Coordinates of C-alpha atoms in Angstrom, one line a residue:
D30 CA -86.7 167.3 252.7
R31 CA -87.1 170.9 254.0
I32 CA -83.9 170.7 256.0
F33 CA -81.9 171.6 253.0
S34 CA -84.2 174.1 251.4
T35 CA -82.8 177.5 250.6
E36 CA -83.5 181.1 249.6
E37 CA -81.3 182.5 246.9
A38 CA -80.6 185.8 245.1
M39 CA -78.3 187.2 242.4
S40 CA -76.8 190.7 242.5
P41 CA -78.0 193.1 239.8
D42 CA -74.6 193.0 238.1
Q43 CA -75.1 189.2 237.8
H44 CA -71.6 188.5 239.3
K45 CA -72.6 187.2 242.7
I46 CA -75.1 184.8 244.2
V47 CA -76.1 184.3 247.9
V48 CA -77.6 181.1 249.2
A49 CA -79.3 181.2 252.6
F50 CA -80.5 178.0 254.3
R51 CA -84.0 178.2 255.7
L52 CA -83.4 175.9 258.6
M53 CA -79.7 176.5 259.3
N54 CA -77.8 179.6 260.3
Q55 CA -75.5 179.3 257.3
M56 CA -75.1 181.2 254.0
L57 CA -73.0 180.8 250.9
F58 CA -71.6 183.7 248.9
F59 CA -70.6 182.7 245.4
D60 CA -68.8 184.9 242.8
R61 CA -69.5 183.3 239.5
K62 CA -67.0 185.6 237.7
K63 CA -64.1 184.7 240.0
L64 CA -65.4 181.2 240.6
T65 CA -64.8 181.6 244.3
S66 CA -67.2 180.9 247.2
K67 CA -67.4 181.7 250.9
W68 CA -69.3 180.0 253.7
L69 CA -70.8 182.0 256.5
T70 CA -71.7 179.8 259.5
T71 CA -72.1 179.8 263.3
S72 CA -71.9 176.1 263.9
T73 CA -70.1 173.0 262.8
E74 CA -73.0 170.7 263.6
L75 CA -74.6 168.7 260.8
P76 CA -78.0 169.9 259.6
L77 CA -80.0 167.2 261.3
P78 CA -83.6 167.7 262.4
H79 CA -82.6 168.0 266.1
T80 CA -80.1 170.8 265.4
T81 CA -82.5 173.0 263.5
D82 CA -84.4 174.4 266.5
G83 CA -83.7 178.1 266.3
Q84 CA -83.5 181.0 263.9
H85 CA -83.6 180.5 260.1
Y86 CA -83.7 182.5 256.9
S87 CA -87.1 183.3 255.5
G88 CA -85.9 185.2 252.5
V89 CA -82.9 187.0 250.9
C90 CA -82.2 189.7 248.4
C91 CA -79.2 191.7 247.5
T92 CA -77.6 194.7 245.7
D93 CA -74.1 194.9 244.2
K94 CA -72.8 196.0 247.6
T95 CA -74.9 194.3 250.2
V96 CA -76.9 191.2 251.1
L97 CA -80.1 191.4 253.1
A98 CA -81.0 188.2 254.9
F99 CA -84.4 188.0 256.6
R100 CA -84.5 186.2 259.9
A101 CA -87.7 184.6 261.1
F102 CA -87.4 183.4 264.7
P103 CA -89.7 180.6 265.9
L104 CA -91.8 181.0 269.0
H105 CA -90.5 180.4 272.4
P106 CA -91.8 177.2 274.0
D107 CA -94.1 179.3 276.2
G108 CA -95.6 180.9 273.0
R109 CA -93.9 184.3 273.3
K110 CA -92.7 185.8 270.1
R111 CA -89.1 186.4 269.6
E112 CA -87.7 189.5 267.8
R113 CA -87.5 189.6 264.0
N114 CA -84.8 191.3 262.0
I115 CA -83.0 191.8 258.7
S116 CA -79.2 191.1 258.8
V117 CA -77.2 193.2 256.3
F118 CA -73.9 191.9 255.2
D119 CA -71.4 193.1 252.6
W120 CA -70.1 190.6 250.0
N121 CA -67.0 190.0 252.1
G122 CA -69.2 188.5 254.9
K123 CA -69.0 191.4 257.3
F124 CA -72.1 191.9 259.5
K125 CA -72.8 195.6 258.8
Y126 CA -76.3 196.3 260.1
L127 CA -79.1 194.7 262.1
L128 CA -82.5 196.1 261.1
N129 CA -85.1 195.2 263.7
I130 CA -88.6 194.9 262.3
E131 CA -92.0 194.4 263.9
H132 CA -93.3 191.6 261.7
P133 CA -91.7 188.5 260.1
L134 CA -91.3 189.1 256.4
K135 CA -91.3 186.8 253.4
A136 CA -91.2 187.1 249.6
P137 CA -88.9 190.1 249.7
F138 CA -88.2 192.4 246.7
F139 CA -85.6 195.2 247.0
D140 CA -85.9 198.0 244.5
A141 CA -82.3 199.1 244.3
E142 CA -83.0 202.1 242.1
K143 CA -85.6 203.6 244.5
G144 CA -84.2 202.1 247.7
F145 CA -87.5 200.5 248.8
L146 CA -88.0 197.1 250.2
Y147 CA -91.3 195.3 249.6
A148 CA -92.3 192.1 251.4
T149 CA -95.3 190.3 252.9
D150 CA -95.8 189.8 256.6
D151 CA -97.2 186.8 258.5
E152 CA -100.7 188.0 257.8
D153 CA -100.1 188.4 254.0
R154 CA -100.1 192.2 254.2
I155 CA -97.8 193.9 251.9
R156 CA -95.3 196.2 253.6
K157 CA -92.8 198.8 252.3
Y158 CA -89.6 200.0 253.9
A159 CA -87.1 202.7 253.0
V160 CA -84.1 200.5 253.5
G161 CA -81.8 202.1 250.9
E162 CA -82.1 205.5 252.6
I163 CA -81.2 204.1 256.1
I164 CA -78.2 202.2 254.8
Y165 CA -77.0 205.1 252.8
L166 CA -77.3 207.5 255.8
L167 CA -75.4 205.0 258.1
I168 CA -72.6 204.8 255.5
I169 CA -72.4 208.6 255.3
I170 CA -72.3 209.1 259.1
K171 CA -69.8 206.4 259.6
T172 CA -67.6 207.7 256.7
G173 CA -67.7 211.2 258.2
F174 CA -66.3 210.1 261.5
M175 CA -63.8 207.7 260.1
K176 CA -62.5 209.8 257.2
I177 CA -59.4 211.1 259.0
F178 CA -58.6 207.7 260.5
Y179 CA -59.0 206.1 257.2
L180 CA -56.5 208.4 255.5
L181 CA -54.0 207.8 258.3
F182 CA -54.5 204.1 258.2
L183 CA -54.4 203.7 254.4
V184 CA -50.6 203.2 254.1
F185 CA -50.6 200.6 256.9
L186 CA -53.5 198.8 255.3
F187 CA -51.8 198.7 251.9
M188 CA -48.7 197.2 253.4
S189 CA -50.6 194.7 255.5
C190 CA -52.6 193.5 252.4
A191 CA -49.4 193.1 250.4
E192 CA -48.0 190.9 253.1
R193 CA -51.1 188.7 253.2
G194 CA -51.1 188.3 249.5
N195 CA -54.3 187.2 247.6
E196 CA -55.3 184.4 249.9
E197 CA -58.9 184.6 251.0
K198 CA -60.8 182.7 253.7
K199 CA -63.4 180.4 252.3
V200 CA -65.2 179.8 255.6
M201 CA -66.1 182.6 258.0
I202 CA -67.9 182.7 261.3
L203 CA -71.0 184.7 261.1
G204 CA -70.6 187.8 263.2
V205 CA -72.6 187.9 266.4
T206 CA -72.5 191.7 266.8
P207 CA -73.3 194.0 263.9
E208 CA -71.6 197.3 263.4
Q209 CA -75.0 199.2 263.6
I210 CA -78.4 198.3 265.0
V211 CA -81.4 200.2 263.6
E212 CA -85.2 200.0 264.4
L213 CA -86.7 199.8 261.0
K214 CA -90.2 201.2 260.6
G215 CA -92.3 200.5 257.5
E216 CA -95.7 201.1 256.2
E217 CA -98.6 198.8 255.3
L218 CA -99.6 199.4 251.8
P219 CA -103.4 199.9 251.0
I220 CA -103.4 196.8 248.7
Q221 CA -105.8 194.0 249.4
E222 CA -104.5 190.7 248.1
L223 CA -105.5 187.4 249.6
I224 CA -102.2 185.5 249.5
P225 CA -99.5 187.4 247.6
T226 CA -96.5 185.1 246.9
S227 CA -94.2 187.3 244.8
I228 CA -93.6 191.0 244.3
C229 CA -91.6 193.1 241.8
R230 CA -91.5 196.6 240.4
L231 CA -91.2 197.4 236.7
D232 CA -91.0 201.1 235.8
S233 CA -94.0 202.7 237.4
F234 CA -95.8 199.4 238.0
L235 CA -95.9 197.3 241.2
V236 CA -96.7 193.7 240.1
I237 CA -98.0 191.1 242.5
L238 CA -98.5 187.4 242.0
N239 CA -101.6 186.0 243.7
M240 CA -102.5 182.4 242.8
E241 CA -105.9 182.7 244.6
E242 CA -107.3 185.1 242.0
E243 CA -108.9 184.2 238.7
K244 CA -106.2 186.3 237.0
I245 CA -103.0 185.8 238.9
V246 CA -100.7 188.7 237.8
R247 CA -102.1 191.8 239.5
V248 CA -100.8 195.2 238.6
Y249 CA -100.8 198.4 240.6
Q250 CA -99.5 202.0 240.2
A251 CA -96.3 202.0 242.2
D252 CA -96.8 205.4 243.9
T253 CA -100.5 205.7 244.3
Y254 CA -101.2 201.9 244.7
R255 CA -104.2 202.2 242.3
F256 CA -105.2 198.9 240.8
L257 CA -104.7 198.9 237.1
G258 CA -105.7 195.5 236.0
A259 CA -104.7 191.8 235.9
F260 CA -103.9 189.0 233.4
L261 CA -102.9 185.4 233.1
E262 CA -105.3 182.7 234.2
K263 CA -104.7 179.2 235.6
G264 CA -105.4 176.3 233.3
R265 CA -103.9 174.2 230.5
G266 CA -104.5 176.5 227.5
D267 CA -101.9 178.4 225.4
D268 CA -102.3 181.6 227.4
E269 CA -102.6 179.8 230.8
V270 CA -100.3 178.2 233.4
I271 CA -100.9 175.3 235.7
S272 CA -99.1 177.2 238.5
C273 CA -96.8 180.2 238.8
Q274 CA -94.0 180.3 241.4
E275 CA -92.3 183.7 240.9
I276 CA -92.3 187.0 238.9
W277 CA -89.4 189.4 238.4
A278 CA -88.2 192.2 236.1
A279 CA -85.2 191.7 233.9
P280 CA -83.9 192.8 230.5
W281 CA -85.0 190.9 227.3
K282 CA -83.5 192.0 224.0
G283 CA -82.4 195.3 225.6
K284 CA -85.8 196.2 227.2
M285 CA -87.1 195.6 230.7
R286 CA -89.7 192.9 230.7
L287 CA -91.8 191.0 233.2
W288 CA -90.6 187.4 233.6
L289 CA -92.7 184.5 235.1
K290 CA -91.6 181.1 236.3
A291 CA -94.2 178.4 235.8
P292 CA -92.3 175.2 236.6
Q293 CA -94.9 172.9 235.0
N294 CA -95.1 175.0 231.8
F295 CA -92.2 177.3 231.0
I296 CA -90.3 180.4 231.9
G297 CA -92.1 183.2 230.1
V298 CA -91.5 186.8 229.1
V299 CA -94.4 189.3 228.7
D300 CA -94.8 192.9 227.6
L301 CA -96.5 194.3 230.8
E302 CA -98.2 197.3 229.3
S303 CA -99.5 195.4 226.3
S304 CA -100.8 192.6 228.6
L305 CA -102.6 195.1 230.7
T306 CA -104.3 196.6 227.7
A307 CA -105.3 193.2 226.3
G308 CA -106.3 191.7 229.7
K309 CA -104.2 188.6 228.8
P310 CA -100.5 187.9 228.5
C311 CA -98.7 189.2 225.4
W312 CA -95.8 186.8 225.3
E313 CA -92.5 187.9 224.0
K314 CA -91.0 184.4 224.5
Q315 CA -91.7 181.1 226.3
Y316 CA -88.7 179.0 227.2
K317 CA -89.8 175.4 227.5
F318 CA -87.7 172.6 229.1
M319 CA -88.8 169.4 227.5
D320 CA -86.3 167.2 229.5
R321 CA -88.1 166.0 232.6
G322 CA -85.0 166.2 234.7
M323 CA -84.3 169.8 233.8
A324 CA -88.0 170.8 234.3
D325 CA -87.8 169.5 237.9
F326 CA -85.0 172.0 238.6
L327 CA -87.3 174.9 237.6
Y328 CA -88.8 174.6 241.1
R329 CA -85.5 175.9 242.4
P330 CA -84.2 179.5 241.8
V331 CA -83.6 180.6 238.2
F332 CA -81.6 183.7 237.2
V333 CA -81.6 185.2 233.8
L334 CA -78.1 186.0 232.5
N335 CA -79.2 187.1 229.0
D336 CA -81.9 186.4 226.4
S337 CA -80.8 182.8 226.0
V338 CA -78.8 181.8 229.1
F339 CA -80.1 181.0 232.5
W340 CA -78.4 180.2 235.8
I341 CA -80.4 177.4 237.5
S342 CA -79.6 176.0 240.9
R343 CA -79.1 172.3 240.6
A344 CA -78.7 171.0 244.1
E345 CA -79.0 167.3 245.0
R346 CA -82.6 166.1 245.2
P347 CA -83.7 166.0 248.8
Y348 CA -84.5 162.3 248.6
D349 CA -80.9 161.6 247.6
I350 CA -79.6 163.1 250.8
I351 CA -79.2 160.7 253.7
P352 CA -77.9 162.4 256.9
N353 CA -76.1 159.3 258.3
Q354 CA -74.6 158.1 255.0
N355 CA -73.7 160.7 252.3
I356 CA -73.3 163.8 254.4
R357 CA -69.8 164.6 255.6
K358 CA -68.7 167.4 257.9
N359 CA -65.4 169.1 256.9
A360 CA -62.8 170.2 259.5
D361 CA -63.6 173.9 258.7
G362 CA -67.3 173.4 259.5
S363 CA -68.6 173.3 256.0
I364 CA -70.9 170.5 254.8
R365 CA -70.1 168.2 251.9
I366 CA -72.8 166.1 250.3
L367 CA -71.8 163.1 248.3
S368 CA -73.8 162.4 245.1
M369 CA -75.0 158.9 244.2
Q370 CA -71.9 158.7 242.0
G371 CA -69.6 159.6 244.9

């Protein structure tokens, strides 16, 4: 079932979605406004178990301009560790930067406003990287050198684009060589959490989800990392959840609020500061999905479009996918999965 599992992210402007496969070197860029999609792939092989030996994506996050895909390489047969990195693409699929990192990362959160990347490593330590600053500097440096060439090339580019028309490739080969390679150094934050599974920043608060604690939503001051308090217990009561899969910050009725995805209960919105003061969640809203089929899909990524509309990934159930029967490989290398209805 894990062969087809994915990591997904939506751009802050809510126009674009990236889907990265955990066990295949393939990504899908989807523009929900233009209703266009683009596959990025390095192989035309079917995603069968014997073809998944190699690199895979352990996480993905994005801005309105770039996609950050986290690569977690498995061990060599002799036990030696392979390098880890973050591949940075633009939304046209160009391989812009390769950021080499010392530790494999998961559960990434990119604070686009501050330019900081937060993630947990293989030992569940929370790390912080100044990714926005690096990418910005690289763009400035490159722009400085290329400015004159860009001005001279502008007329030719315009004429070339006019000749090509509006046709866009839907399948691209993932670039092997990035435009820039950077050694990315981060810092280990002085935060002791046993198994943090989700991270986000809301205003001056750094919020961490830890299902191992009695109160699972843990709040820190984002600059000093001082522990401020916690709320939300596990259970079956009105103010409790059976489990919580993810937390994130998003607007609700014009104000930024903390959102929680508890697949067996609801998608909830809380006032963070009021919840800290009370020591329990102060719910603004709980969105419950009574239909069992819809509730099952809450285990997949959920994106908030506005106060009452969600974008929920609804892929085929893993047990409906049979590699030798309802999977087809297209001539362009993309994969087509036939549903039970054909």
